[in-house]
Every structure is written in C-alpha cells, then in structure tokens.
PDB file of C-alpha atoms in Angstrom:
ATOM      1  CA  UNK Z 971     -48.685  94.907  50.622  1.00 54.00           C
ATOM      2  CA  UNK Z 972     -46.004  97.076  50.568  1.00 51.00           C
ATOM      3  CA  UNK Z 973     -43.584  97.723  47.528  1.00 49.00           C
ATOM      4  CA  UNK Z 974     -40.941  95.940  49.919  1.00 50.00           C
ATOM      5  CA  UNK Z 975     -42.608  92.520  50.209  1.00 49.00           C
ATOM      6  CA  UNK Z 976     -43.769  92.676  46.691  1.00 50.00           C
ATOM      7  CA  UNK Z 977     -39.849  93.051  45.346  1.00 51.00           C
ATOM      8  CA  UNK Z 978     -38.764  90.054  48.126  1.00 52.00           C
ATOM      9  CA  UNK Z 979     -41.716  88.071  46.144  1.00 49.00           C
ATOM     10  CA  UNK Z 980     -40.402  88.982  43.012  1.00 52.00           C
ATOM     11  CA  UNK Z 981     -37.209  87.589  43.917  1.00 55.00           C
ATOM     12  CA  UNK Z 982     -38.153  84.744  45.061  1.00 57.00           C
ATOM     13  CA  UNK Z 983     -40.707  83.485  42.307  1.00 57.00           C
ATOM     14  CA  UNK Z 984     -37.331  84.292  40.167  1.00 56.00           C
ATOM     15  CA  UNK Z 985     -35.005  82.077  42.060  1.00 56.00           C
ATOM     16  CA  UNK Z 986     -37.543  79.093  41.837  1.00 59.00           C
ATOM     17  CA  UNK Z 987     -37.423  79.791  38.184  1.00 59.00           C
ATOM     18  CA  UNK Z 988     -33.724  80.022  37.601  1.00 63.00           C
ATOM     19  CA  UNK Z 989     -33.961  76.572  39.629  1.00 61.00           C
ATOM     20  CA  UNK Z 990     -36.480  74.841  37.980  1.00 62.00           C
ATOM     21  CA  UNK Z 991     -35.319  75.422  34.885  1.00 55.00           C
ATOM     22  CA  UNK Z 992     -31.936  74.524  35.913  1.00 56.00           C
ATOM     23  CA  UNK Z 993     -33.169  71.434  36.887  1.00 55.00           C
ATOM     24  CA  UNK Z 994     -35.278  70.834  33.940  1.00 55.00           C
ATOM     25  CA  UNK Z 995     -31.383  70.917  32.004  1.00 49.00           C
ATOM     26  CA  UNK Z 996     -30.318  68.800  34.500  1.00 56.00           C
ATOM     27  CA  UNK Z 997     -32.856  66.326  33.649  1.00 48.00           C
ATOM     28  CA  UNK Z 998     -32.651  66.803  30.336  1.00 59.00           C
ATOM     29  CA  UNK Z 999     -29.006  66.394  29.856  1.00 47.00           C
ATOM     30  CA  UNK Z1000     -28.742  63.196  31.739  1.00 51.00           C
ATOM     31  CA  UNK Z1001     -31.361  61.735  30.087  1.00 50.00           C
ATOM     32  CA  UNK Z1002     -29.496  62.369  26.483  1.00 50.00           C
ATOM     33  CA  UNK Z1003     -26.480  61.380  28.457  1.00 50.00           C
ATOM     34  CA  UNK Z1004     -27.949  57.873  29.992  1.00 47.00           C
ATOM     35  CA  UNK Z1005     -29.939  57.198  26.577  1.00 55.00           C
ATOM     36  CA  UNK Z1006     -26.075  57.801  24.317  1.00 56.00           C
ATOM     37  CA  UNK Z1007     -24.763  55.981  26.662  1.00 56.00           C
ATOM     38  CA  UNK Z1008     -27.880  52.732  26.315  1.00 59.00           C
ATOM     39  CA  UNK Z1009     -27.104  53.509  22.396  1.00 65.00           C
ATOM     40  CA  UNK Z1010     -23.537  53.165  22.373  1.00 68.00           C
ATOM     41  CA  UNK Z1011     -24.247  49.445  25.303  1.00 57.00           C
ATOM     42  CA  UNK Z1012     -26.064  48.499  22.350  1.00 70.00           C
ATOM     43  CA  UNK Z1013     -23.914  49.065  19.238  1.00 72.00           C
ATOM     44  CA  UNK Z1014     -21.156  48.036  21.502  1.00 66.00           C
ATOM     45  CA  UNK Z1015     -23.402  44.371  22.285  1.00 61.00           C
ATOM     46  CA  UNK Z1016     -24.198  44.482  18.471  1.00 67.00           C
ATOM     47  CA  UNK Z1017     -20.298  44.953  17.452  1.00 68.00           C
ATOM     48  CA  UNK Z1018     -19.473  42.250  19.784  1.00 56.00           C
ATOM     49  CA  UNK Z1019     -22.571  39.797  18.498  1.00 63.00           C
ATOM     50  CA  UNK Z1020     -21.164  39.812  14.721  1.00 64.00           C
ATOM     51  CA  UNK Z1021     -17.554  39.494  15.535  1.00 58.00           C
ATOM     52  CA  UNK Z1022     -18.301  36.441  17.797  1.00 54.00           C
ATOM     53  CA  UNK Z1023     -19.834  35.446  15.069  1.00 53.00           C
ATOM     54  CA  UNK Z1024     -17.483  35.997  12.146  1.00 51.00           C
ATOM     55  CA  UNK Z1025     -15.032  34.287  14.620  1.00 48.00           C
ATOM     56  CA  UNK Z1026     -16.782  31.063  14.970  1.00 53.00           C
ATOM     57  CA  UNK Z1027     -17.308  31.477  11.590  1.00 53.00           C
ATOM     58  CA  UNK Z1028     -13.817  30.988  10.562  1.00 56.00           C
ATOM     59  CA  UNK Z1029     -12.994  29.009  13.783  1.00 57.00           C
ATOM     60  CA  UNK Z1030     -15.426  26.252  12.378  1.00 50.00           C
ATOM     61  CA  UNK Z1031     -13.609  26.552   9.009  1.00 59.00           C
ATOM     62  CA  UNK Z1032     -10.038  26.149  10.364  1.00 61.00           C
ATOM     63  CA  UNK Z1033     -11.048  23.456  12.721  1.00 52.00           C
ATOM     64  CA  UNK Z1034     -12.711  21.458   9.512  1.00 54.00           C
ATOM     65  CA  UNK Z1035      -9.205  22.425   8.022  1.00 52.00           C
ATOM     66  CA  UNK Z1036      -7.151  21.011  10.591  1.00 52.00           C
ATOM     67  CA  UNK Z1037      -8.959  18.257  11.312  1.00 47.00           C
ATOM     68  CA  UNK Z1038     -10.600  17.036   8.304  1.00 47.00           C
ATOM     69  CA  UNK Z1039      -8.695  17.726   5.855  1.00 48.00           C
ATOM     70  CA  UNK Z1040      -4.833  17.946   7.477  1.00 43.00           C
ATOM     71  CA  UNK Z1041      -5.079  14.580   8.662  1.00 50.00           C
ATOM     72  CA  UNK Z1042      -6.147  13.282   5.226  1.00 51.00           C
ATOM     73  CA  UNK Z1043      -2.776  14.998   3.981  1.00 45.00           C
ATOM     74  CA  UNK Z1044      -0.784  13.921   6.610  1.00 51.00           C
ATOM     75  CA  UNK Z1045      -1.740  10.489   6.452  1.00 50.00           C
ATOM     76  CA  UNK Z1046      -1.063  10.387   2.385  1.00 56.00           C
ATOM     77  CA  UNK Z1047       2.163  11.513   2.531  1.00 54.00           C
ATOM     78  CA  UNK Z1048       2.886   9.085   5.739  1.00 58.00           C
ATOM     79  CA  UNK Z1049       1.188   5.959   3.747  1.00 63.00           C
ATOM     80  CA  UNK Z1050       3.676   7.251   0.464  1.00 59.00           C
ATOM     81  CA  UNK Z1051       6.369   7.476   2.540  1.00 56.00           C
ATOM     82  CA  UNK Z1052       6.373   3.905   4.422  1.00 54.00           C
ATOM     83  CA  UNK Z1053       5.739   2.414   0.922  1.00 63.00           C
ATOM     84  CA  UNK Z1054       8.766   3.949  -0.290  1.00 62.00           C
ATOM     85  CA  UNK Z1055      10.627   2.799   2.409  1.00 62.00           C
ATOM     86  CA  UNK Z1056       9.102  -0.897   1.766  1.00 55.00           C
ATOM     87  CA  UNK Z1057       9.897  -0.599  -2.084  1.00 56.00           C
ATOM     88  CA  UNK Z1058      13.737   0.505  -0.702  1.00 54.00           C
ATOM     89  CA  UNK Z1059      13.470  -2.465   1.479  1.00 50.00           C
ATOM     90  CA  UNK Z1060      12.875  -4.671  -0.715  1.00 50.00           C
ATOM     91  CA  UNK Z1061      15.145  -3.468  -3.491  1.00 50.00           C
ATOM     92  CA  UNK Z1062      17.885  -3.506  -1.257  1.00 49.00           C
ATOM     93  CA  UNK Z1063      17.191  -7.098   0.136  1.00 56.00           C
ATOM     94  CA  UNK Z1064      17.334  -8.693  -2.852  1.00 63.00           C
ATOM     95  CA  UNK Z1065      20.212  -9.367  -4.355  1.00 80.00           C
ATOM     96  CA  UNK Z1066      21.933  -9.098  -7.689  1.00 88.00           C
ATOM     97  CA  UNK Z1067      20.714 -12.424  -9.556  1.00 92.00           C
ATOM     98  CA  UNK Z1068      23.403 -14.156 -11.278  1.00 93.00           C
ATOM     99  CA  UNK Z1069      23.665 -17.681 -13.160  1.00 96.00           C
ATOM    100  CA  UNK Z1070      26.141 -18.713 -15.536  1.00 95.00           C
ATOM    101  CA  UNK Z1071      27.592 -22.323 -17.133  1.00 94.00           C
ATOM    102  CA  UNK Z1072      29.858 -22.169 -13.452  1.00 95.00           C
ATOM    103  CA  UNK Z1073      26.753 -21.470 -11.129  1.00 96.00           C
ATOM    104  CA  UNK Z1074      25.359 -24.683  -9.342  1.00 96.00           C
ATOM    105  CA  UNK Z1075      22.259 -26.140  -8.223  1.00 97.00           C
ATOM    106  CA  UNK Z1076      20.557 -28.180  -5.116  1.00 96.00           C
ATOM    107  CA  UNK Z1077      18.320 -30.956  -6.135  1.00 96.00           C
ATOM    108  CA  UNK Z1078      14.790 -29.542  -6.016  1.00 96.00           C
ATOM    109  CA  UNK Z1079      12.456 -32.213  -4.621  1.00 95.00           C
ATOM    110  CA  UNK Z1080      13.222 -36.285  -2.332  1.00 93.00           C
ATOM    111  CA  UNK Z1081      13.533 -38.618  -5.474  1.00 95.00           C
ATOM    112  CA  UNK Z1082      15.453 -40.257  -8.515  1.00 95.00           C
ATOM    113  CA  UNK Z1083      15.342 -39.399 -11.863  1.00 96.00           C
ATOM    114  CA  UNK Z1084      12.685 -41.431 -13.791  1.00 96.00           C
ATOM    115  CA  UNK Z1085      12.929 -39.734 -16.953  1.00 97.00           C
ATOM    116  CA  UNK Z1086      15.888 -37.465 -17.944  1.00 97.00           C
ATOM    117  CA  UNK Z1087      16.810 -35.115 -20.052  1.00 98.00           C
ATOM    118  CA  UNK Z1088      17.500 -36.033 -23.683  1.00 97.00           C
ATOM    119  CA  UNK Z1089      17.258 -33.688 -26.852  1.00 97.00           C
ATOM    120  CA  UNK Z1090      19.870 -35.146 -29.124  1.00 96.00           C
ATOM    121  CA  UNK Z1091      17.268 -38.340 -29.150  1.00 96.00           C
ATOM    122  CA  UNK Z1092      14.529 -39.149 -28.314  1.00 97.00           C
ATOM    123  CA  UNK Z1093      12.945 -41.172 -24.676  1.00 97.00           C
ATOM    124  CA  UNK Z1094      10.713 -43.202 -23.822  1.00 97.00           C
ATOM    125  CA  UNK Z1095       7.451 -42.064 -21.935  1.00 97.00           C
ATOM    126  CA  UNK Z1096       5.504 -45.135 -19.777  1.00 96.00           C
ATOM    127  CA  UNK Z1097       2.227 -42.795 -19.640  1.00 96.00           C
ATOM    128  CA  UNK Z1098       2.395 -41.496 -23.295  1.00 95.00           C
ATOM    129  CA  UNK Z1099       4.082 -44.790 -24.923  1.00 96.00           C
ATOM    130  CA  UNK Z1100       5.347 -43.681 -26.777  1.00 96.00           C
ATOM    131  CA  UNK Z1101       9.301 -42.197 -27.264  1.00 97.00           C
ATOM    132  CA  UNK Z1102      10.026 -38.081 -27.202  1.00 96.00           C
ATOM    133  CA  UNK Z1103      12.329 -35.142 -26.703  1.00 97.00           C
ATOM    134  CA  UNK Z1104      12.728 -34.095 -22.963  1.00 98.00           C
ATOM    135  CA  UNK Z1105      13.776 -30.395 -22.519  1.00 98.00           C
ATOM    136  CA  UNK Z1106      13.383 -30.896 -18.606  1.00 97.00           C
ATOM    137  CA  UNK Z1107      14.176 -33.730 -16.033  1.00 98.00           C
ATOM    138  CA  UNK Z1108      11.584 -35.888 -14.534  1.00 98.00           C
ATOM    139  CA  UNK Z1109      12.165 -36.449 -10.716  1.00 98.00           C
ATOM    140  CA  UNK Z1110      10.656 -38.925  -8.512  1.00 97.00           C
ATOM    141  CA  UNK Z1111       8.444 -36.672  -5.382  1.00 97.00           C
ATOM    142  CA  UNK Z1112       5.433 -37.739  -2.969  1.00 97.00           C
ATOM    143  CA  UNK Z1113       2.082 -35.886  -2.893  1.00 98.00           C
ATOM    144  CA  UNK Z1114       1.978 -33.246  -0.806  1.00 97.00           C
ATOM    145  CA  UNK Z1115       5.942 -33.057  -0.254  1.00 98.00           C
ATOM    146  CA  UNK Z1116       8.212 -29.166  -0.278  1.00 98.00           C
ATOM    147  CA  UNK Z1117       9.145 -28.891  -3.420  1.00 98.00           C
ATOM    148  CA  UNK Z1118      12.622 -26.379  -3.036  1.00 97.00           C
ATOM    149  CA  UNK Z1119      14.439 -23.959  -5.432  1.00 97.00           C
ATOM    150  CA  UNK Z1120      17.485 -25.255  -6.976  1.00 97.00           C
ATOM    151  CA  UNK Z1121      19.508 -22.467  -7.362  1.00 97.00           C
ATOM    152  CA  UNK Z1122      18.056 -18.055  -6.533  1.00 97.00           C
ATOM    153  CA  UNK Z1123      15.744 -15.897  -8.634  1.00 97.00           C
ATOM    154  CA  UNK Z1124      12.936 -14.396  -8.677  1.00 97.00           C
ATOM    155  CA  UNK Z1125       9.444 -15.404  -9.751  1.00 98.00           C
ATOM    156  CA  UNK Z1126       8.598 -14.332 -13.150  1.00 97.00           C
ATOM    157  CA  UNK Z1127       5.484 -17.031 -14.040  1.00 98.00           C
ATOM    158  CA  UNK Z1128       3.378 -18.488 -12.489  1.00 98.00           C
ATOM    159  CA  UNK Z1129       1.102 -20.411 -14.619  1.00 98.00           C
ATOM    160  CA  UNK Z1130      -1.121 -23.582 -15.473  1.00 98.00           C
ATOM    161  CA  UNK Z1131       0.205 -25.921 -18.885  1.00 97.00           C
ATOM    162  CA  UNK Z1132      -1.298 -29.034 -20.026  1.00 96.00           C
ATOM    163  CA  UNK Z1133       1.316 -31.079 -20.002  1.00 96.00           C
ATOM    164  CA  UNK Z1134       2.774 -30.046 -16.450  1.00 97.00           C
ATOM    165  CA  UNK Z1135       0.163 -28.703 -14.400  1.00 98.00           C
ATOM    166  CA  UNK Z1136       0.687 -25.633 -12.152  1.00 98.00           C
ATOM    167  CA  UNK Z1137       3.913 -24.238 -13.347  1.00 98.00           C
ATOM    168  CA  UNK Z1138       6.737 -21.652 -11.694  1.00 98.00           C
ATOM    169  CA  UNK Z1139       9.297 -20.322 -13.894  1.00 98.00           C
ATOM    170  CA  UNK Z1140      12.468 -18.257 -11.797  1.00 98.00           C
ATOM    171  CA  UNK Z1141      14.629 -15.838 -13.108  1.00 98.00           C
ATOM    172  CA  UNK Z1142      18.306 -16.280 -12.422  1.00 97.00           C
ATOM    173  CA  UNK Z1143      20.057 -14.063 -14.153  1.00 96.00           C
ATOM    174  CA  UNK Z1144      21.583 -13.554 -17.274  1.00 96.00           C
ATOM    175  CA  UNK Z1145      19.427 -15.319 -19.657  1.00 97.00           C
ATOM    176  CA  UNK Z1146      18.929 -18.507 -17.261  1.00 98.00           C
ATOM    177  CA  UNK Z1147      15.291 -20.103 -16.160  1.00 98.00           C
ATOM    178  CA  UNK Z1148      13.895 -22.650 -13.851  1.00 98.00           C
ATOM    179  CA  UNK Z1149      10.799 -24.407 -14.196  1.00 98.00           C
ATOM    180  CA  UNK Z1150       9.006 -26.356 -11.825  1.00 98.00           C
ATOM    181  CA  UNK Z1151       5.901 -27.514 -12.803  1.00 98.00           C
ATOM    182  CA  UNK Z1152       3.374 -30.318 -11.057  1.00 98.00           C
ATOM    183  CA  UNK Z1153       2.823 -28.075  -8.172  1.00 98.00           C
ATOM    184  CA  UNK Z1154       0.217 -26.988  -5.901  1.00 98.00           C
ATOM    185  CA  UNK Z1155      -0.030 -24.760  -2.557  1.00 97.00           C
ATOM    186  CA  UNK Z1156       2.671 -22.143  -4.250  1.00 98.00           C
ATOM    187  CA  UNK Z1157       3.713 -20.381  -1.281  1.00 96.00           C
ATOM    188  CA  UNK Z1158       5.161 -17.196  -4.035  1.00 97.00           C
ATOM    189  CA  UNK Z1159       3.991 -15.069  -6.074  1.00 97.00           C
ATOM    190  CA  UNK Z1160       4.970 -13.134  -9.377  1.00 97.00           C
ATOM    191  CA  UNK Z1161       8.313 -10.555  -8.323  1.00 96.00           C
ATOM    192  CA  UNK Z1162       9.352 -12.636  -4.879  1.00 97.00           C
ATOM    193  CA  UNK Z1163      12.892 -13.285  -4.686  1.00 97.00           C
ATOM    194  CA  UNK Z1164      13.345 -17.077  -3.837  1.00 97.00           C
ATOM    195  CA  UNK Z1165      16.568 -18.478  -2.048  1.00 96.00           C
ATOM    196  CA  UNK Z1166      18.472 -21.514  -2.575  1.00 96.00           C
ATOM    197  CA  UNK Z1167      16.147 -24.368  -0.699  1.00 96.00           C
ATOM    198  CA  UNK Z1168      13.602 -21.776  -0.103  1.00 97.00           C
ATOM    199  CA  UNK Z1169      10.042 -23.295  -0.060  1.00 97.00           C
ATOM    200  CA  UNK Z1170       8.187 -22.922  -3.638  1.00 98.00           C
ATOM    201  CA  UNK Z1171       4.579 -25.051  -3.138  1.00 98.00           C
ATOM    202  CA  UNK Z1172       3.847 -28.796  -2.526  1.00 98.00           C
ATOM    203  CA  UNK Z1173       4.167 -31.466  -5.283  1.00 98.00           C
ATOM    204  CA  UNK Z1174       0.421 -32.071  -6.537  1.00 98.00           C
ATOM    205  CA  UNK Z1175      -0.801 -35.506  -7.900  1.00 97.00           C
ATOM    206  CA  UNK Z1176       0.814 -36.382 -11.431  1.00 97.00           C
ATOM    207  CA  UNK Z1177      -1.365 -34.817 -15.009  1.00 97.00           C
ATOM    208  CA  UNK Z1178      -2.548 -37.147 -17.467  1.00 96.00           C
ATOM    209  CA  UNK Z1179       0.843 -37.179 -19.453  1.00 96.00           C
ATOM    210  CA  UNK Z1180       2.681 -38.842 -16.111  1.00 97.00           C
ATOM    211  CA  UNK Z1181       0.050 -40.632 -14.393  1.00 95.00           C
ATOM    212  CA  UNK Z1182       1.885 -44.205 -15.115  1.00 96.00           C
ATOM    213  CA  UNK Z1183       4.825 -42.457 -13.721  1.00 95.00           C
ATOM    214  CA  UNK Z1184       3.002 -41.417 -10.302  1.00 95.00           C
ATOM    215  CA  UNK Z1185       3.412 -38.209  -8.835  1.00 97.00           C
ATOM    216  CA  UNK Z1186       6.511 -36.645  -9.993  1.00 97.00           C
ATOM    217  CA  UNK Z1187       8.716 -32.614 -10.347  1.00 98.00           C
ATOM    218  CA  UNK Z1188       9.356 -31.594 -13.969  1.00 98.00           C
ATOM    219  CA  UNK Z1189      12.042 -29.400 -13.780  1.00 98.00           C
ATOM    220  CA  UNK Z1190      13.325 -27.965 -16.589  1.00 98.00           C
ATOM    221  CA  UNK Z1191      16.551 -25.040 -17.229  1.00 98.00           C
ATOM    222  CA  UNK Z1192      16.881 -22.511 -19.974  1.00 98.00           C
ATOM    223  CA  UNK Z1193      19.245 -20.668 -21.267  1.00 97.00           C
ATOM    224  CA  UNK Z1194      17.978 -17.369 -22.982  1.00 97.00           C
ATOM    225  CA  UNK Z1195      14.938 -20.061 -24.259  1.00 96.00           C
ATOM    226  CA  UNK Z1196      16.825 -23.185 -25.187  1.00 97.00           C
ATOM    227  CA  UNK Z1197      16.771 -25.909 -22.826  1.00 98.00           C
ATOM    228  CA  UNK Z1198      19.779 -27.343 -20.975  1.00 98.00           C
ATOM    229  CA  UNK Z1199      20.347 -30.035 -18.970  1.00 97.00           C
ATOM    230  CA  UNK Z1200      20.226 -29.461 -15.478  1.00 97.00           C
ATOM    231  CA  UNK Z1201      22.680 -32.562 -14.238  1.00 96.00           C
ATOM    232  CA  UNK Z1202      25.772 -30.092 -16.094  1.00 96.00           C
ATOM    233  CA  UNK Z1203      25.170 -27.962 -12.803  1.00 97.00           C
ATOM    234  CA  UNK Z1204      25.145 -30.605 -10.367  1.00 90.00           C
ATOM    235  CA  UNK Z1205      27.827 -30.607  -7.743  1.00 77.00           C
TER     236      UNK Z1205
END
C-alpha cells in the first residue's frame, strides 16, 4: 500500500468518525429534548390536575353555599316579609274601636229577656230560688243557635266560669266591654276583630245556675269594669 492510499484511508476514517460523533451528539440532544419535553409535559399535567382539584373544591363549596345556605336565607327573608305584610293587613283591616254612651247595639240572641239587668235592687233567680243583683241580662235561646256580636270589638278574653260557662269578652273601645256567656263551639280567638252581627259561637246547654231557666245567653256590658244596663244602648 502506497502513501497515497494510506492517506485516503485515514481521511475516510476521520470522516466516518466525525459523522459518528455528529450522530451521537444529535442522538444525545434528541434524547435530552425528549426527556425535557416529557418532564415538562408531566409537570404541566400535574399542575393541571392540582388546579382541577382546587377548582373542584372551590366549586363544591360555592355550590353548597348557593344551594343550601342562600336559599335558606332567602326563604327566611321571604317568610319575614310575608309575616310583616300579613300583620300590616290585619292592622289595616281592623278599624279603630269606638264605643260610648251614644252608641247602639244589636240583639245578640233569638229570644226575649228572662232576667233583666238590676243593680239597684235584687231580682228573683228561679234556679237558685233566691233574690240577687244581676249585672247583665239573661236572654232566652235555643241550644246550637249562633250568637252574634252586638257591637264591633276585638276578642279580649275567652274563659270558662262556673256560673256563665264558656264566656267570650270583647273590647269595644273607650273602656267598654261586652260579655257573652254560656257558649260552645267558639268561632273566634284572642285578638280577633269581630264586627256587628258576626258569629262568636253557638249557644250551649245552661249551667247548673240556670238549669230551670233553660238555654239562655248571659249578656253583659261593662264600662271600665263596672256593669251598665245593656238596654240603655238599644235603639
């Protein structure tokens, strides 16, 4: 082999070596790039997953607040508004009470007077077989008949007494009150406004204090707690 061929062979070997080195560099750069891209992709995926967890947690809390807490607050607010409107309606529906010595009343039951008002002298009570003062009037009636308000008023008291049984008291204003005794099936409640001739309840069987007199309504008017004659207010 001559020098020329030897030189040519060396040149080819160097070129092949350079190509191999260049290829190795390319492979290393590609591998680094791939690994770096893969690492970045993994980091990006991990970041996205973390954000999804945060968003999901925030969405759950927000949804819980919107679907549970807020409707309850709105419901309570609406109920309060409805209650206030109802109270205002009731207040506006009930006129100012006014009753004085010039006012008139309606007859509250169907029958006539059995025992009249008498506070200046005693009157005879057939069932008790004795004479005594009578602060009201005893009006004949039928069991079950509706008893109507003699004048407008608000229900001040509903109570049971031995002598007059279930008794409803209406406040008519200016210190005047009316009492309706010996009732059943009372159709009003405390605080109700009752207009003239509106039903208060039904007439009951008489108590033992009026057994001989038969079914009757005990009716009384008071001014500042003192009895006055109901007939003075009849037209």
